[in-house]
Coordinates of C-alpha atoms in Angstrom, one line a residue:
Chain V
M4 CA 8.2 5.7 34.6
L5 CA 7.6 8.7 32.7
E6 CA 9.1 12.3 33.9
I7 CA 8.6 15.2 31.8
K8 CA 11.0 18.5 33.1
N9 CA 10.6 21.9 32.4
L10 CA 9.1 21.2 28.9
K11 CA 8.4 24.3 26.4
F12 CA 7.0 24.5 23.0
E13 CA 6.2 27.4 21.2
R14 CA 5.0 28.0 17.3
D15 CA 4.5 31.1 15.8
N16 CA 4.8 33.1 18.8
K17 CA 2.3 31.2 21.0
K18 CA 3.2 28.9 23.9
I19 CA 1.5 25.8 23.2
L20 CA 3.6 24.1 26.2
N21 CA 4.5 26.5 28.9
N22 CA 6.9 24.8 31.0
I23 CA 5.2 21.3 31.7
N24 CA 6.9 19.1 34.6
L25 CA 5.1 15.7 34.9
N26 CA 5.4 12.5 36.7
I27 CA 3.7 9.6 35.8
D28 CA 4.0 6.3 37.7
D29 CA 3.9 2.8 36.5
N30 CA 0.9 0.5 35.7
K31 CA -1.3 4.0 36.0
F32 CA -4.3 4.6 33.5
I33 CA -4.1 8.4 32.6
V34 CA -6.6 10.4 31.0
I35 CA -5.1 14.1 29.5
T36 CA -8.0 16.1 29.1
G37 CA -8.8 20.1 28.4
P38 CA -10.1 22.8 26.1
N39 CA -9.3 22.4 22.2
G40 CA -5.7 24.2 21.6
S41 CA -4.7 23.7 25.1
G42 CA -1.7 21.6 24.1
K43 CA -2.5 18.2 24.9
S44 CA -1.7 16.5 21.6
T45 CA 1.4 18.2 21.3
L46 CA 2.4 16.7 24.5
A47 CA 1.6 13.4 23.2
K48 CA 3.5 13.9 20.2
I49 CA 6.5 15.0 22.1
I50 CA 6.5 12.1 24.2
M51 CA 6.6 9.8 21.6
G52 CA 9.1 11.9 19.5
I53 CA 6.8 13.1 16.9
E54 CA 7.3 16.5 17.5
K55 CA 10.3 18.2 18.9
Q56 CA 10.4 20.5 22.0
D57 CA 12.0 23.5 22.2
S58 CA 13.4 22.6 25.6
G59 CA 12.9 20.2 28.3
E60 CA 13.7 16.4 29.1
V61 CA 11.7 13.3 28.6
I62 CA 12.8 10.6 31.0
F63 CA 11.6 7.2 30.3
E64 CA 11.9 4.6 33.2
N65 CA 14.9 6.4 34.3
K66 CA 16.3 6.7 30.8
D67 CA 16.6 10.1 29.3
I68 CA 15.1 9.7 25.8
T69 CA 14.8 13.3 25.1
D70 CA 17.1 13.0 21.9
L71 CA 15.9 9.4 20.9
S72 CA 14.1 9.0 17.5
I73 CA 10.7 7.9 17.3
N74 CA 11.9 4.2 16.1
E75 CA 14.1 4.4 19.0
R76 CA 11.1 5.5 21.5
A77 CA 9.1 2.6 19.9
E78 CA 12.4 0.1 20.5
V79 CA 12.0 1.2 24.6
G80 CA 8.7 0.5 24.7
I81 CA 6.3 3.3 23.8
S82 CA 3.7 3.0 21.6
F83 CA 1.3 5.6 19.8
A84 CA -2.1 5.7 18.3
F85 CA -3.1 8.4 16.0
Q86 CA -5.9 11.1 16.4
Q87 CA -6.3 11.0 12.4
P88 CA -5.1 6.8 11.3
V89 CA -3.0 6.8 8.0
K90 CA -4.1 5.0 5.3
F91 CA -1.8 3.0 3.0
K92 CA -2.2 1.6 -0.4
G93 CA -1.0 -2.1 -0.6
I94 CA -0.6 -2.4 3.0
T95 CA -3.2 -4.7 4.6
V96 CA -4.6 -4.8 8.0
Y97 CA -2.8 -8.3 8.7
D98 CA 0.3 -6.6 7.4
M99 CA 0.5 -3.8 9.8
L100 CA -0.3 -6.0 12.8
K101 CA 2.4 -8.1 12.0
L102 CA 4.4 -5.0 11.8
A103 CA 3.2 -3.6 15.2
A104 CA 3.9 -7.0 16.8
S105 CA 7.3 -6.8 15.4
K106 CA 6.9 -10.7 15.2
N107 CA 5.2 -12.9 12.7
I108 CA 2.1 -13.3 14.2
S109 CA -0.9 -15.9 13.0
K110 CA -3.6 -14.8 11.4
D111 CA -5.8 -16.0 14.3
E112 CA -4.0 -14.0 16.5
A113 CA -4.5 -11.0 14.3
C114 CA -7.9 -11.9 14.6
S115 CA -8.4 -12.0 17.9
I116 CA -6.6 -8.1 18.3
L117 CA -9.0 -7.1 15.7
S118 CA -12.2 -8.5 17.6
R119 CA -11.2 -6.6 20.9
V120 CA -11.8 -3.4 18.9
G121 CA -15.2 -4.4 17.8
L122 CA -13.9 -5.6 14.4
C123 CA -15.6 -8.7 12.8
A124 CA -11.9 -9.9 11.9
L125 CA -12.1 -12.2 9.0
E126 CA -13.8 -9.4 6.8
Y127 CA -11.1 -7.1 7.6
I128 CA -7.7 -8.9 8.1
D129 CA -6.6 -9.0 4.2
R130 CA -8.3 -5.5 3.5
E131 CA -6.1 -2.7 2.7
I132 CA -5.8 0.1 5.1
N133 CA -6.7 2.6 2.5
S134 CA -9.9 4.9 1.6
S135 CA -12.0 1.7 1.3
L136 CA -12.2 1.7 5.1
S137 CA -14.6 3.9 6.8
G138 CA -13.5 6.6 9.1
G139 CA -14.6 4.2 12.1
E140 CA -12.8 1.4 10.8
L141 CA -9.6 2.9 10.5
K142 CA -10.0 4.4 13.9
R143 CA -10.5 0.9 15.2
I144 CA -7.6 -0.6 13.3
E145 CA -5.2 2.4 14.5
I146 CA -6.3 1.3 18.1
A147 CA -5.8 -2.3 17.3
T148 CA -2.0 -1.7 15.9
V149 CA -1.3 -0.2 19.6
I150 CA -3.0 -2.9 21.3
S151 CA -0.6 -5.5 19.5
R152 CA 2.5 -3.8 21.0
E153 CA 1.8 -4.4 24.2
A154 CA 4.4 -1.6 24.9
R155 CA 5.0 -0.3 28.6
L156 CA 3.7 3.1 27.8
S157 CA 0.8 3.2 25.4
I158 CA -0.5 6.9 24.1
F159 CA -3.7 7.3 22.4
D160 CA -4.6 10.7 21.1
E161 CA -8.2 11.4 21.0
P162 CA -9.2 7.5 20.5
E163 CA -12.9 8.2 20.6
A164 CA -12.3 10.8 17.6
G165 CA -14.4 9.5 14.5
I166 CA -15.9 6.1 15.7
D167 CA -19.7 5.5 16.2
L168 CA -21.7 4.8 19.6
W169 CA -21.5 1.0 19.5
S170 CA -17.7 1.0 18.7
F171 CA -17.1 3.5 22.0
N172 CA -18.7 1.3 24.1
N173 CA -16.7 -1.5 22.9
L174 CA -13.6 0.8 23.0
I175 CA -14.3 1.6 26.7
K176 CA -14.8 -2.1 27.7
E177 CA -11.3 -2.2 26.3
F178 CA -9.5 0.4 27.9
K179 CA -11.1 -1.1 31.0
K180 CA -9.5 -4.6 30.2
M181 CA -6.1 -2.9 29.2
R182 CA -6.3 -1.0 32.6
K183 CA -7.0 -4.1 34.7
E184 CA -4.4 -7.0 32.7
I185 CA -2.0 -5.1 31.0
K186 CA 1.0 -4.5 32.7
G187 CA 2.4 -0.8 31.7
T188 CA 0.9 2.7 31.6
T189 CA -1.7 4.0 29.5
I190 CA -2.0 7.8 28.4
I191 CA -5.4 9.0 26.6
I192 CA -5.7 12.1 25.7
S193 CA -9.5 12.6 25.4
H194 CA -12.5 14.7 26.1
Q195 CA -15.1 11.9 26.7
E196 CA -16.5 11.9 29.9
R197 CA -16.8 8.0 30.3
I198 CA -13.1 7.9 29.2
L199 CA -12.1 10.0 32.6
E200 CA -14.5 8.2 34.7
I201 CA -11.9 5.1 34.4
A202 CA -8.8 7.0 34.8
D203 CA -6.5 6.6 37.9
E204 CA -5.6 10.3 37.2
V205 CA -7.1 13.2 34.9
I206 CA -4.6 15.7 34.2
L207 CA -6.1 18.9 32.9
L208 CA -4.0 20.7 30.4
K209 CA -5.3 24.8 29.6
D210 CA -3.0 27.3 27.7
G211 CA 0.0 25.0 27.8
K212 CA -0.1 24.4 31.2
I213 CA -1.2 22.0 33.6
N214 CA -3.8 23.3 35.4
K215 CA -4.9 20.4 37.7
I216 CA -4.3 16.7 38.5
G217 CA -7.0 14.2 40.1
K218 CA -9.9 12.4 39.7
K219 CA -12.3 13.2 37.4
E220 CA -14.8 14.4 39.6
D221 CA -12.3 17.1 40.6
I222 CA -11.8 18.0 36.6
V223 CA -14.9 17.9 34.8
G224 CA -16.3 20.7 36.4
C225 CA -12.7 22.7 35.6
V226 CA -12.6 21.8 31.6
F227 CA -14.9 24.6 30.6
E228 CA -14.4 27.4 33.5
N229 CA -12.0 30.3 33.4
N230 CA -10.8 30.1 36.5
C231 CA -10.4 26.8 38.6
T232 CA -9.7 26.8 41.7
L233 CA -6.3 25.0 42.2
K234 CA -6.1 21.9 44.6
V235 CA -3.6 19.9 46.0
G236 CA -1.7 18.1 43.3
D237 CA -1.3 20.8 40.9
K238 CA 2.5 20.4 39.4
N239 CA 2.9 23.6 37.4
E240 CA 1.9 26.3 39.9
Chain J
M2 CA 19.0 -25.0 -21.2
N3 CA 21.9 -23.6 -19.3
N4 CA 21.8 -21.9 -15.8
T5 CA 21.0 -18.2 -17.0
D6 CA 18.1 -19.7 -18.7
I7 CA 16.8 -21.3 -16.0
K8 CA 17.4 -18.5 -13.9
L9 CA 15.8 -16.0 -16.1
L10 CA 12.3 -18.4 -16.4
K11 CA 12.0 -18.7 -12.9
E12 CA 12.2 -14.9 -12.4
I13 CA 9.9 -13.6 -15.0
A14 CA 7.7 -16.9 -15.4
G15 CA 7.7 -18.8 -12.0
I16 CA 8.9 -21.9 -14.1
N17 CA 11.0 -24.2 -12.1
G18 CA 11.5 -27.7 -13.5
K19 CA 9.0 -29.2 -15.6
I20 CA 6.3 -27.4 -17.1
K21 CA 2.8 -28.5 -17.0
G22 CA 0.6 -28.0 -19.9
A23 CA 1.2 -25.6 -23.1
Y24 CA 4.4 -23.7 -23.2
N25 CA 6.9 -21.9 -26.2
I26 CA 10.1 -20.7 -25.0
R27 CA 12.1 -18.1 -27.0
R28 CA 15.8 -17.4 -26.5
N29 CA 17.8 -14.8 -28.4
G30 CA 14.9 -14.6 -31.3
K31 CA 14.6 -18.4 -31.7
G32 CA 11.8 -20.6 -30.3
I33 CA 13.9 -23.7 -28.3
E34 CA 11.3 -25.5 -27.1
R35 CA 7.7 -26.2 -27.1
Q36 CA 4.6 -28.3 -25.7
V37 CA 1.2 -28.2 -27.0
T38 CA -2.1 -30.1 -25.5
D39 CA -5.0 -31.6 -26.7
N40 CA -7.0 -27.8 -26.0
I41 CA -3.9 -25.7 -26.6
N42 CA -2.1 -25.8 -30.0
I43 CA 1.1 -23.6 -30.8
V44 CA 1.9 -22.8 -34.6
T45 CA 4.8 -21.0 -35.7
K46 CA 4.2 -17.9 -38.1
K47 CA 4.8 -18.4 -41.6
D48 CA 4.9 -14.7 -42.9
K49 CA 6.8 -12.9 -39.4
P50 CA 8.4 -14.3 -36.2
G51 CA 6.3 -15.2 -33.8
I52 CA 3.6 -17.8 -32.9
D53 CA -0.4 -18.3 -32.9
I54 CA -1.9 -19.9 -29.7
Y55 CA -5.2 -21.7 -30.4
V56 CA -7.2 -22.3 -27.2
K57 CA -10.2 -24.5 -28.0
E58 CA -13.5 -23.1 -27.0
D59 CA -14.8 -24.4 -23.5
T60 CA -11.1 -25.3 -22.5
Q61 CA -11.2 -24.8 -18.8
N62 CA -8.7 -23.3 -16.6
E63 CA -5.5 -24.2 -18.7
T64 CA -2.1 -22.3 -18.6
V65 CA 0.1 -21.4 -21.4
Y66 CA 3.4 -20.2 -20.7
I67 CA 5.2 -18.2 -23.5
P68 CA 8.1 -16.8 -21.9
V69 CA 11.1 -14.7 -24.2
I70 CA 14.8 -14.7 -22.6
I71 CA 17.4 -12.8 -24.2
T72 CA 20.8 -14.1 -22.7
S73 CA 22.9 -11.5 -24.7
G74 CA 23.8 -7.8 -25.7
G75 CA 23.6 -7.2 -29.6
I76 CA 20.1 -9.0 -30.2
D77 CA 17.0 -6.8 -31.7
D78 CA 14.1 -8.9 -31.4
T79 CA 10.6 -8.5 -32.5
V80 CA 8.0 -11.1 -32.0
Y81 CA 4.5 -11.1 -33.2
N82 CA 2.3 -13.3 -31.2
D83 CA -1.5 -13.8 -32.1
F84 CA -4.0 -15.4 -29.2
Y85 CA -7.2 -16.8 -30.3
I86 CA -9.2 -17.9 -27.1
G87 CA -12.3 -19.9 -28.2
K88 CA -15.9 -19.4 -26.7
N89 CA -16.2 -20.0 -23.1
A90 CA -12.9 -20.9 -22.8
K91 CA -10.8 -20.5 -19.3
V92 CA -7.3 -19.6 -19.6
T93 CA -3.8 -18.3 -17.9
I94 CA -1.2 -17.0 -20.1
I95 CA 1.9 -16.4 -18.4
A96 CA 4.4 -14.2 -20.5
G97 CA 7.3 -12.1 -19.9
C98 CA 10.6 -11.3 -21.0
G99 CA 14.0 -11.5 -19.4
I100 CA 17.3 -10.0 -20.2
Q101 CA 20.8 -10.7 -19.1
N102 CA 23.1 -8.3 -21.0
D103 CA 26.7 -8.7 -19.7
V104 CA 28.3 -7.0 -22.9
D105 CA 28.2 -3.2 -23.7
E106 CA 25.8 -3.9 -26.6
R107 CA 21.8 -3.2 -26.4
A108 CA 19.6 -6.2 -25.9
R109 CA 16.2 -5.3 -27.2
H110 CA 13.2 -7.3 -27.2
E111 CA 9.4 -5.8 -29.1
G112 CA 6.6 -8.3 -28.2
I113 CA 3.5 -7.8 -30.2
H114 CA 1.0 -9.7 -28.9
T115 CA -2.8 -9.9 -30.4
F116 CA -5.5 -11.2 -28.6
Y117 CA -8.4 -12.3 -30.2
L118 CA -11.1 -13.1 -27.2
E119 CA -14.3 -15.0 -28.3
E120 CA -17.8 -14.7 -26.8
G121 CA -17.7 -15.6 -23.0
S122 CA -13.9 -16.4 -22.7
Q123 CA -12.1 -15.5 -19.4
T124 CA -8.3 -14.8 -20.0
K125 CA -5.8 -13.9 -17.4
Y126 CA -2.5 -12.6 -18.8
V127 CA 0.4 -11.8 -16.8
E128 CA 3.7 -10.3 -17.7
K129 CA 6.6 -9.6 -16.1
H130 CA 9.8 -7.8 -17.4
Y131 CA 13.2 -8.3 -15.8
G132 CA 16.8 -7.1 -16.6
T133 CA 20.1 -8.2 -15.0
G134 CA 23.3 -8.4 -16.0
E135 CA 27.1 -6.9 -16.0
G136 CA 27.2 -5.0 -18.9
T137 CA 27.0 -1.4 -20.1
G138 CA 24.6 -2.1 -22.9
D139 CA 20.8 -1.1 -22.4
K140 CA 17.9 -3.6 -22.0
V141 CA 15.3 -2.3 -23.9
L142 CA 11.4 -3.8 -23.8
N143 CA 8.8 -2.5 -26.0
P144 CA 5.5 -4.4 -25.4
I145 CA 2.7 -3.8 -27.6
T146 CA -0.7 -5.5 -26.8
E147 CA -3.7 -5.3 -28.8
I148 CA -7.2 -7.1 -27.6
Y149 CA -10.5 -7.7 -29.4
S150 CA -13.0 -8.4 -26.8
K151 CA -16.5 -9.9 -28.0
K152 CA -19.4 -10.1 -26.1
G153 CA -19.5 -11.4 -22.6
S154 CA -15.5 -12.0 -22.6
N155 CA -13.6 -11.0 -19.8
M156 CA -9.6 -10.2 -19.4
E157 CA -7.5 -9.6 -16.9
I158 CA -4.0 -8.3 -17.1
E159 CA -1.1 -8.0 -14.9
T160 CA 2.2 -6.6 -16.0
V161 CA 5.1 -6.0 -13.6
Q162 CA 8.5 -4.2 -14.4
I163 CA 10.8 -4.1 -11.2
K164 CA 14.1 -2.7 -12.0
G165 CA 16.7 -3.9 -14.5
V166 CA 15.1 -2.4 -17.6
D167 CA 16.7 0.7 -18.8
S168 CA 14.0 1.6 -21.3
S169 CA 10.3 0.3 -21.8
I170 CA 7.4 1.8 -23.7
R171 CA 4.2 -0.4 -23.1
E172 CA 1.5 0.0 -25.2
T173 CA -2.0 -1.6 -24.9
K174 CA -5.0 -1.0 -26.9
A175 CA -8.3 -2.6 -26.5
V176 CA -11.7 -2.7 -28.1
L177 CA -14.3 -3.6 -25.9
E178 CA -17.8 -5.0 -27.5
D179 CA -21.0 -5.6 -25.0
D180 CA -21.0 -7.0 -21.7
T181 CA -16.9 -7.4 -21.8
M182 CA -14.6 -6.4 -18.9
L183 CA -11.0 -5.4 -19.2
S184 CA -9.2 -5.1 -16.1
I185 CA -5.4 -4.2 -16.2
S186 CA -2.9 -3.7 -13.3
E187 CA 0.3 -2.5 -14.1
K188 CA 3.2 -2.2 -11.5
I189 CA 6.7 -0.5 -12.3
M190 CA 9.6 0.3 -10.6
T191 CA 12.6 2.5 -11.9
H192 CA 16.2 3.3 -10.8
G193 CA 19.3 5.0 -12.2
K194 CA 18.4 6.9 -15.5
Q195 CA 16.0 4.2 -16.7
Y196 CA 12.6 5.5 -18.6
A197 CA 9.4 3.6 -18.7
K198 CA 6.5 4.7 -20.6
T199 CA 3.0 3.3 -20.6
I200 CA 0.2 4.0 -22.8
F201 CA -3.5 2.4 -22.6
D202 CA -6.2 3.0 -25.1
V203 CA -9.6 1.6 -24.4
E204 CA -12.5 1.8 -26.4
L205 CA -15.6 0.9 -24.6
N206 CA -17.7 0.4 -27.6
G207 CA -20.5 -2.3 -26.7
K208 CA -23.4 -1.9 -24.2
N209 CA -21.9 -2.5 -20.5
A210 CA -18.5 -2.8 -21.1
R211 CA -16.0 -1.9 -18.7
T212 CA -12.5 -1.1 -17.9
H213 CA -10.8 -1.0 -14.6
V214 CA -7.0 0.1 -14.9
V215 CA -4.6 0.3 -11.7
S216 CA -1.1 1.8 -12.3
R217 CA 1.4 1.9 -9.3
A218 CA 4.9 3.6 -10.2
V219 CA 8.0 4.0 -8.1
A220 CA 10.5 6.3 -10.0
V221 CA 13.4 6.7 -8.0
E222 CA 17.0 8.3 -8.5
D223 CA 17.2 9.8 -12.0
S224 CA 14.2 7.8 -13.4
I225 CA 11.6 8.9 -15.6
Q226 CA 8.0 7.5 -16.0
E227 CA 5.4 8.5 -18.2
F228 CA 1.5 7.4 -18.2
E229 CA -0.6 8.1 -21.1
S230 CA -4.2 6.9 -21.0
R231 CA -7.4 7.3 -23.3
V232 CA -10.2 6.0 -22.3
E233 CA -13.3 6.1 -24.8
G234 CA -16.9 5.5 -23.7
N235 CA -19.1 5.2 -26.9
N236 CA -22.0 3.3 -25.2
L237 CA -23.6 2.5 -21.7
S238 CA -20.1 1.9 -20.0
Y239 CA -17.8 2.2 -17.4
G240 CA -14.3 3.0 -16.9
H241 CA -12.1 3.8 -14.2
V242 CA -8.3 4.5 -14.5
E243 CA -6.4 5.1 -11.6
C244 CA -2.8 6.4 -11.4
D245 CA -0.6 6.5 -8.4
A246 CA 3.1 7.3 -8.4
I247 CA 6.0 7.8 -5.9
I248 CA 8.6 9.9 -6.6
K249 CA 12.0 10.1 -4.8
D250 CA 15.2 11.5 -5.5
S251 CA 15.1 13.0 -8.5
G252 CA 12.7 10.8 -10.2
K253 CA 10.1 12.3 -12.5
V254 CA 6.5 11.3 -13.4
T255 CA 4.3 12.5 -15.8
A256 CA 0.6 11.2 -15.8
V257 CA -1.7 12.5 -18.8
P258 CA -5.1 11.2 -18.8
A259 CA -7.7 11.4 -21.2
I260 CA -11.2 10.3 -20.6
I261 CA -13.7 10.7 -23.7
A262 CA -17.7 10.3 -23.0
N263 CA -19.3 9.9 -27.0
N264 CA -22.1 8.8 -25.3
V265 CA -24.4 10.2 -22.4
E266 CA -24.6 6.8 -20.7
A267 CA -20.6 6.4 -20.4
N268 CA -19.6 6.5 -16.8
L269 CA -15.7 7.6 -17.1
I270 CA -13.6 8.4 -14.0
H271 CA -9.7 9.2 -13.9
E272 CA -7.9 9.5 -11.0
A273 CA -4.1 10.3 -10.9
T274 CA -1.7 11.1 -7.6
I275 CA 1.9 11.7 -8.0
G276 CA 3.9 12.4 -4.7
K277 CA 6.5 11.6 -2.2
I278 CA 5.7 9.1 0.3
A279 CA 3.6 10.7 2.5
G280 CA 5.4 12.0 5.9
E281 CA 3.0 10.9 8.1
Q282 CA 2.9 7.3 6.7
L283 CA 6.7 7.0 7.5
L284 CA 6.0 8.4 10.8
K285 CA 3.2 5.7 11.7
L286 CA 5.6 3.3 10.8
M287 CA 8.3 4.6 12.6
T288 CA 5.9 4.5 15.6
L289 CA 6.1 0.6 15.0
G290 CA 10.0 0.4 15.7
L291 CA 11.1 0.8 12.1
N292 CA 13.7 3.2 11.0
E293 CA 13.3 5.9 8.5
K294 CA 14.7 3.5 5.4
K295 CA 12.7 0.1 6.6
A296 CA 9.6 2.4 6.6
E297 CA 10.3 3.7 3.4
E298 CA 11.1 0.0 2.1
Q299 CA 7.8 -1.2 3.7
I300 CA 5.6 1.5 2.0
I301 CA 7.1 1.0 -1.4
A302 CA 6.9 -2.9 -1.0
G303 CA 3.5 -2.6 -0.3
F304 CA 2.7 -0.3 -2.9
L305 CA 3.9 -2.5 -5.4
K306 CA 2.7 -6.0 -3.8

C-alpha cells in the first residue's frame, strides 16, 4: 500500500535520508526504530508531506502522491500524530475530534474515542487544547485525533514520548486493538521495546539508511551496535 | 421599527421578536422604545443625553437590554448611561452598538457607561460592536466604561467587535474594593484600514480584590490595534492580564502593559503574545484534511470564539 522509492533528504551537508527504498503492505503494523538522528521522524514527515524530500517518490495505494500537499494526502487516507502535540487557543478537544473525524460526531462518540487513550472523557471534552493540559494529556488527545480519522495509513511519531506509565499501558492496549480490528496500516516511530514487540515488522534506520527489517528479536540487539550483521530482508544494501 | 433596525438589534443584542424584561432602545440619538419591570427601572437623564438604570437589591437573574443603533451617516451621538446595581442583585446587561452607514458621512457613537455596584451584587455586562453599510463614511465607536465595585461585588464583562468598525477606542476604568472580582474578556478583529484601541485601567484597592483580563485580537490586512493596560495593586490583591494577538498581512498590534504593585501582597501578572498563526497549528489542521485557508479560518474562529 505504501512504496517509497530512492528517497533522499539532505540538510546542512548531512544526509538525513540516504536513498531509502521501502515497500509496506496493507494491514500491517510497522514500527520504525533506530538511534536518535537516524532519520525516522523525517521519513514519517515526508510520507505525510510535512517535509519535502530532495528526490525520490512516495506511492500510496498505487497512486504517486509525491507532489500532493499535506491535506491532499490526508484526503487520500493518511493521518499523522505529531511527536510534540500542537496547542490551540480556543479550539476544544471536542472541536478537534470533530475536525479529525471530518464529520459531526456526537459528544458520546468523541468521549468513547478519548476513553480509548485513557482519558476520562467528560472532564476533557470541552477543554481547550492549550497549556492548561499537561504534556501527557495533550499527547493522548493527539493520538485520539488520529484514531478518530480511521485512516488507511496512520503514522504515529514517537507516541510514547511524554506520557506516563499508566497511559503507556493503555496505549499499548490501544495499539494492539488497532492492529487486530482496524483495517489499514499503522506506522509507528518508536524506541519502545513493548511497541516493537507488537509489530509485524520492525524497520531499523541507521544513518539515514534502512539497516535492517525483521521481527523485534532480530532488531533489538542491533539498535545500539555499530556493526549489525545484515540478514535477508535488508532493502538498501 | 424597520428591517434595518431589526437586523442591527439581532446582530448586537440577539434580540429576535418581543423582549422579555427591561429594555431601552436608542436609535440615531433618541430613545425609541422602553420597558421597565418591578425590579428594574429606567429613567431618562435630565441634564444630559442618556438614562439611569436602577436595579433593586436582591433582584435575581433579570436581564436589561440597552442597545444603540445608528442607521445613517452624519450622526454624532454621545450618551451617558449610569447603572445602579442594588445590594445582592444578580443581573445581566446586554449593551452594544450597531451602525449601518450607507452614505459617505461619518457615523459616530460614544457610549459612556458608569456602574455603581453595591455590596454582594453580581453583574454580567455583554457589549457587541458591529458596523455595516455600503457608504464610505467611517463607522466610529468609542465606548467608555467606568466601574465602582463595593465589597463582595462581582462583575463580568464580555466585549466583542468583529469587523465593520473603522475606528474604536474602548476605555475601561475600574476601582475595586474588598473581596471583589472583575473579569473582562475582549475579542476584536480588524480588517482593511481599521483602527482599534483598548485601554484598561484597574485599581485593586480592597483586600482580596481580583481582576482577570483576557484580550484576544486579530489584525489583518492594513489594520492597526493597540492594547494598553494598567493594573495597580494597592492591597492584598490579584491581577492577571492576558493579551494575545494574531497578526496577518500588514496588520500591526502594539501591547503596552503596566502592572504596578504598591503593596507587598499584590500579585500581578501580565502576559502578552503577538505573532502570526503558528506554522505548526496550520500543519496539524492540514493533516486532518483542511487546506491552508480553511485551517487558518478555523484557528482564527477558535481564537475569537
